[in-house]
PDB file of C-alpha atoms in Angstrom:
ATOM      1  CA  MET A   4     190.457-103.307  17.667  1.00 41.00           C
ATOM      2  CA  GLY A   5     193.195-106.167  17.645  1.00 39.00           C
ATOM      3  CA  LEU A   6     195.001-103.718  15.193  1.00 40.00           C
ATOM      4  CA  LYS A   7     195.540-101.478  18.344  1.00 42.00           C
ATOM      5  CA  LYS A   8     196.727-103.676  20.861  1.00 48.00           C
ATOM      6  CA  ASN A   9     199.284-105.291  18.030  1.00 51.00           C
ATOM      7  CA  ASN A  10     200.355-102.866  15.515  1.00 54.00           C
ATOM      8  CA  PRO A  11     203.687-100.886  17.587  1.00 54.00           C
ATOM      9  CA  LEU A  12     203.300 -98.077  15.050  1.00 55.00           C
ATOM     10  CA  PHE A  13     199.966 -97.199  16.500  1.00 55.00           C
ATOM     11  CA  LEU A  14     200.175 -95.086  19.882  1.00 56.00           C
ATOM     12  CA  ASP A  15     196.752 -95.231  21.607  1.00 55.00           C
ATOM     13  CA  SER A  16     196.805 -91.696  23.332  1.00 57.00           C
ATOM     14  CA  THR A  17     193.792 -92.819  25.052  1.00 59.00           C
ATOM     15  CA  ARG A  18     195.594 -95.527  27.071  1.00 55.00           C
ATOM     16  CA  PRO A  19     195.764 -93.888  30.704  1.00 55.00           C
ATOM     17  CA  VAL A  20     199.388 -93.071  31.975  1.00 54.00           C
ATOM     18  CA  GLY A  21     200.444 -96.390  34.300  1.00 58.00           C
ATOM     19  CA  ASP A  22     198.807 -99.085  31.836  1.00 77.00           C
ATOM     20  CA  LYS A  23     201.322-101.828  31.519  1.00 84.00           C
ATOM     21  CA  LEU A  24     202.501-102.106  28.159  1.00 87.00           C
ATOM     22  CA  ILE A  25     205.644-104.399  26.402  1.00 90.00           C
ATOM     23  CA  THR A  26     208.694-102.453  25.509  1.00 92.00           C
ATOM     24  CA  ASN A  27     211.048-104.246  23.098  1.00 93.00           C
ATOM     25  CA  VAL A  28     214.636-103.537  23.709  1.00 94.00           C
ATOM     26  CA  GLU A  29     217.542-103.966  21.230  1.00 94.00           C
ATOM     27  CA  LEU A  30     221.431-103.312  21.568  1.00 95.00           C
ATOM     28  CA  LEU A  31     222.955-102.845  18.313  1.00 94.00           C
ATOM     29  CA  GLU A  32     226.793-103.220  17.280  1.00 91.00           C
ATOM     30  CA  ALA A  33     227.639-105.025  20.188  1.00 92.00           C
ATOM     31  CA  ARG A  34     229.751-108.433  20.660  1.00 91.00           C
ATOM     32  CA  LEU A  35     230.214-110.735  23.390  1.00 91.00           C
ATOM     33  CA  GLU A  36     233.261-112.656  24.739  1.00 90.00           C
ATOM     34  CA  GLN A  37     233.059-115.978  26.558  1.00 90.00           C
ATOM     35  CA  GLY A  38     231.614-115.755  29.618  1.00 91.00           C
ATOM     36  CA  GLN A  39     230.195-112.405  29.031  1.00 94.00           C
ATOM     37  CA  ALA A  40     226.420-111.292  29.354  1.00 95.00           C
ATOM     38  CA  PHE A  41     224.475-108.271  28.683  1.00 96.00           C
ATOM     39  CA  TYR A  42     221.953-106.662  30.809  1.00 96.00           C
ATOM     40  CA  ILE A  43     219.501-103.603  30.848  1.00 96.00           C
ATOM     41  CA  GLU A  44     219.003-101.896  34.156  1.00 95.00           C
ATOM     42  CA  VAL A  45     215.728-100.018  34.418  1.00 95.00           C
ATOM     43  CA  THR A  46     214.416 -97.825  37.267  1.00 94.00           C
ATOM     44  CA  ASP A  47     211.139 -96.349  37.226  1.00 89.00           C
ATOM     45  CA  SER A  48     209.838 -93.305  38.212  1.00 88.00           C
ATOM     46  CA  PHE A  49     209.163 -95.006  42.124  1.00 88.00           C
ATOM     47  CA  GLY A  50     213.115 -95.763  42.173  1.00 91.00           C
ATOM     48  CA  VAL A  51     211.914 -99.698  41.649  1.00 90.00           C
ATOM     49  CA  LEU A  52     215.257-101.234  39.346  1.00 93.00           C
ATOM     50  CA  GLN A  53     214.830-103.962  37.155  1.00 91.00           C
ATOM     51  CA  LYS A  54     217.468-106.174  35.816  1.00 94.00           C
ATOM     52  CA  HIS A  55     217.147-107.974  32.518  1.00 94.00           C
ATOM     53  CA  ALA A  56     219.501-110.078  30.634  1.00 95.00           C
ATOM     54  CA  LEU A  57     219.850-109.715  26.882  1.00 96.00           C
ATOM     55  CA  LYS A  58     219.257-112.753  24.267  1.00 95.00           C
ATOM     56  CA  LEU A  59     221.687-113.036  21.157  1.00 94.00           C
ATOM     57  CA  VAL A  60     219.171-112.453  18.148  1.00 92.00           C
ATOM     58  CA  VAL A  61     220.658-113.433  14.428  1.00 90.00           C
ATOM     59  CA  THR A  62     219.156-112.648  11.323  1.00 88.00           C
ATOM     60  CA  LYS A  63     220.197-112.139   7.394  1.00 88.00           C
ATOM     61  CA  LYS A  64     220.710-108.502   7.885  1.00 86.00           C
ATOM     62  CA  SER A  65     221.737-107.848  11.804  1.00 85.00           C
ATOM     63  CA  THR A  66     222.848-109.376  14.904  1.00 88.00           C
ATOM     64  CA  ARG A  67     221.285-107.875  18.123  1.00 93.00           C
ATOM     65  CA  TYR A  68     220.581-108.093  21.552  1.00 96.00           C
ATOM     66  CA  CYS A  69     217.125-108.341  22.451  1.00 96.00           C
ATOM     67  CA  ALA A  70     214.422-108.223  25.697  1.00 95.00           C
ATOM     68  CA  GLU A  71     210.817-107.513  26.202  1.00 93.00           C
ATOM     69  CA  LEU A  72     210.008-105.515  29.506  1.00 91.00           C
ATOM     70  CA  TRP A  73     206.873-104.778  31.277  1.00 89.00           C
ATOM     71  CA  LEU A  74     206.891-101.169  31.868  1.00 89.00           C
ATOM     72  CA  ASN A  75     203.992 -98.081  32.530  1.00 87.00           C
ATOM     73  CA  GLN A  76     202.808 -96.125  29.773  1.00 84.00           C
ATOM     74  CA  SER A  77     204.225 -93.086  29.451  1.00 87.00           C
ATOM     75  CA  GLU A  78     206.246 -93.156  32.370  1.00 89.00           C
ATOM     76  CA  GLU A  79     209.592 -91.808  33.276  1.00 92.00           C
ATOM     77  CA  ILE A  80     212.308 -93.803  33.592  1.00 94.00           C
ATOM     78  CA  GLN A  81     216.365 -94.298  33.593  1.00 96.00           C
ATOM     79  CA  TYR A  82     218.008 -97.222  31.804  1.00 96.00           C
ATOM     80  CA  ARG A  83     221.556 -98.273  31.142  1.00 95.00           C
ATOM     81  CA  PHE A  84     222.932-101.062  29.183  1.00 96.00           C
ATOM     82  CA  ILE A  85     225.572-103.181  31.275  1.00 95.00           C
ATOM     83  CA  LEU A  86     228.605-105.618  30.359  1.00 95.00           C
ATOM     84  CA  ILE A  87     228.699-108.581  32.650  1.00 94.00           C
ATOM     85  CA  ALA A  88     231.618-111.327  33.144  1.00 91.00           C
ATOM     86  CA  ALA A  89     231.763-113.622  36.284  1.00 88.00           C
ATOM     87  CA  GLY A  90     229.393-111.463  38.088  1.00 87.00           C
ATOM     88  CA  ALA A  91     231.367-108.383  38.098  1.00 90.00           C
ATOM     89  CA  GLU A  92     230.169-105.272  35.827  1.00 92.00           C
ATOM     90  CA  LEU A  93     232.981-104.741  33.273  1.00 92.00           C
ATOM     91  CA  LYS A  94     231.554-101.700  30.825  1.00 93.00           C
ATOM     92  CA  SER A  95     228.489-100.226  30.245  1.00 94.00           C
ATOM     93  CA  SER A  96     226.347 -97.682  28.537  1.00 95.00           C
ATOM     94  CA  GLU A  97     225.938 -94.018  30.245  1.00 94.00           C
ATOM     95  CA  LEU A  98     222.545 -93.499  32.002  1.00 94.00           C
ATOM     96  CA  LYS A  99     219.721 -92.367  29.835  1.00 94.00           C
ATOM     97  CA  GLN A 100     215.965 -91.070  30.941  1.00 94.00           C
ATOM     98  CA  ALA A 101     213.247 -92.046  28.575  1.00 93.00           C
ATOM     99  CA  VAL A 102     209.382 -92.131  28.582  1.00 91.00           C
ATOM    100  CA  ALA A 103     208.391 -95.685  28.604  1.00 90.00           C
ATOM    101  CA  GLY A 104     206.678 -96.734  24.894  1.00 88.00           C
ATOM    102  CA  ASN A 105     207.156 -99.505  22.600  1.00 89.00           C
ATOM    103  CA  SER A 106     210.799 -99.845  22.089  1.00 92.00           C
ATOM    104  CA  ILE A 107     214.305 -99.081  23.097  1.00 93.00           C
ATOM    105  CA  SER A 108     217.445 -99.283  20.543  1.00 94.00           C
ATOM    106  CA  GLU A 109     220.513 -97.945  20.573  1.00 94.00           C
ATOM    107  CA  LYS A 110     224.151 -98.923  19.884  1.00 95.00           C
ATOM    108  CA  TRP A 111     226.464-100.437  22.682  1.00 95.00           C
ATOM    109  CA  ILE A 112     228.840 -97.375  23.194  1.00 93.00           C
ATOM    110  CA  PRO A 113     230.587 -98.229  26.591  1.00 91.00           C
ATOM    111  CA  THR A 114     231.991 -96.689  29.336  1.00 86.00           C
ATOM    112  CA  ALA A 115     234.678 -97.451  31.396  1.00 67.00           C
ATOM    113  CA  VAL A 116     233.907 -98.831  34.848  1.00 60.00           C
ATOM    114  CA  PRO A 117     235.885 -97.045  37.462  1.00 52.00           C
ATOM    115  CA  GLN A 118     238.236 -99.783  39.333  1.00 51.00           C
ATOM    116  CA  VAL A 119     236.479 -99.135  42.624  1.00 44.00           C
ATOM    117  CA  ALA A 120     233.366-100.578  41.246  1.00 45.00           C
ATOM    118  CA  ALA A 121     235.040-103.334  39.140  1.00 44.00           C
ATOM    119  CA  ALA A 122     236.962-104.438  42.145  1.00 47.00           C
ATOM    120  CA  LYS A 123     234.505-104.406  44.407  1.00 48.00           C
ATOM    121  CA  GLY A 124     231.863-106.292  41.692  1.00 47.00           C
ATOM    122  CA  LYS A 125     229.051-103.336  42.332  1.00 47.00           C
ATOM    123  CA  GLY A 126     226.947-102.351  39.590  1.00 46.00           C
ATOM    124  CA  PRO A 127     225.990 -98.664  39.300  1.00 45.00           C
ATOM    125  CA  LYS A 128     229.290 -96.113  38.741  1.00 46.00           C
ATOM    126  CA  LYS A 129     229.335 -92.521  39.794  1.00 45.00           C
ATOM    127  CA  SER A 130     226.910 -90.814  42.173  1.00 43.00           C
ATOM    128  CA  LYS A 131     224.466 -93.885  41.811  1.00 43.00           C
ATOM    129  CA  SER A 132     226.873 -96.024  43.594  1.00 41.00           C
ATOM    130  CA  THR A 133     227.059 -94.007  46.230  1.00 39.00           C
ATOM    131  CA  GLU A 134     223.547 -93.829  46.877  1.00 41.00           C
ATOM    132  CA  ILE A 135     223.498 -97.654  46.762  1.00 40.00           C
ATOM    133  CA  LYS A 136     226.007 -97.919  49.398  1.00 41.00           C
ATOM    134  CA  LYS A 137     224.213 -95.277  51.441  1.00 40.00           C
ATOM    135  CA  VAL A 138     220.852 -97.283  50.756  1.00 41.00           C
ATOM    136  CA  GLY A 139     222.971-100.616  51.167  1.00 42.00           C
ATOM    137  CA  SER A 140     224.564 -99.610  54.734  1.00 42.00           C
ATOM    138  CA  GLY A 141     221.952 -98.443  56.980  1.00 43.00           C
ATOM    139  CA  LYS A 142     220.752-100.399  59.664  1.00 44.00           C
ATOM    140  CA  GLY A 143     217.308-101.989  59.147  1.00 42.00           C
ATOM    141  CA  GLN A 144     217.186-100.595  55.593  1.00 41.00           C
ATOM    142  CA  SER A 145     218.308-103.595  53.610  1.00 40.00           C
ATOM    143  CA  PRO A 146     215.148-106.105  54.488  1.00 45.00           C
ATOM    144  CA  LEU A 147     213.570-103.094  53.003  1.00 45.00           C
ATOM    145  CA  VAL A 148     215.175-103.327  49.959  1.00 47.00           C
ATOM    146  CA  ALA A 149     215.256-106.874  49.794  1.00 50.00           C
ATOM    147  CA  ALA A 150     211.512-106.771  50.531  1.00 51.00           C
ATOM    148  CA  GLN A 151     210.875-104.075  47.652  1.00 55.00           C
ATOM    149  CA  ASP A 152     212.784-106.685  45.594  1.00 60.00           C
ATOM    150  CA  TYR A 153     210.145-109.738  46.740  1.00 56.00           C
ATOM    151  CA  GLN A 154     207.114-107.529  45.627  1.00 60.00           C
ATOM    152  CA  GLN A 155     208.399-106.841  42.533  1.00 62.00           C
ATOM    153  CA  MET A 156     209.182-110.698  41.409  1.00 60.00           C
ATOM    154  CA  LYS A 157     205.766-111.501  42.382  1.00 60.00           C
ATOM    155  CA  PHE A 158     204.377-108.926  40.863  1.00 61.00           C
ATOM    156  CA  LEU A 159     206.240-109.758  37.601  1.00 61.00           C
ATOM    157  CA  LEU A 160     205.514-113.140  37.861  1.00 63.00           C
ATOM    158  CA  GLY A 161     202.009-112.384  38.644  1.00 62.00           C
ATOM    159  CA  GLU A 162     201.666-110.312  35.180  1.00 56.00           C
ATOM    160  CA  LEU A 163     203.185-113.610  33.446  1.00 57.00           C
ATOM    161  CA  GLU A 164     200.254-116.002  34.802  1.00 52.00           C
TER     162      GLU A 164
END
């Protein structure tokens, strides 16, 4: 019984979709300069956005940036890694789609952030940036977005207790 819950190589197909699981995230072959930080940005199937800082982990064999996320078992997600300095996004990896599981591991392959997004300090690029502008510019929608973020933080804090 303890083996099923602790062994990341064991996929428990009896767990229903939607059960919470810890996803280990690692970003390989990445380096930071002074004042920079790596983040992972994950959007779930409901459009809820999570953004988590990655922490440096150095071992004899490798240097990588890691984080742990709470996701729903087998849920379709979108994610990307972001390099941030002084509160502005410098570079990011391409937006990828995956099914939530026990791990996300990939090499840092940055893409350039458009100058408009970098000048405004906006996060997402390409079509995502226009979607976010529409959400933010609509009257009465800003409090809804803030309330959604607040509810997500309450949920995540409740999971930690």
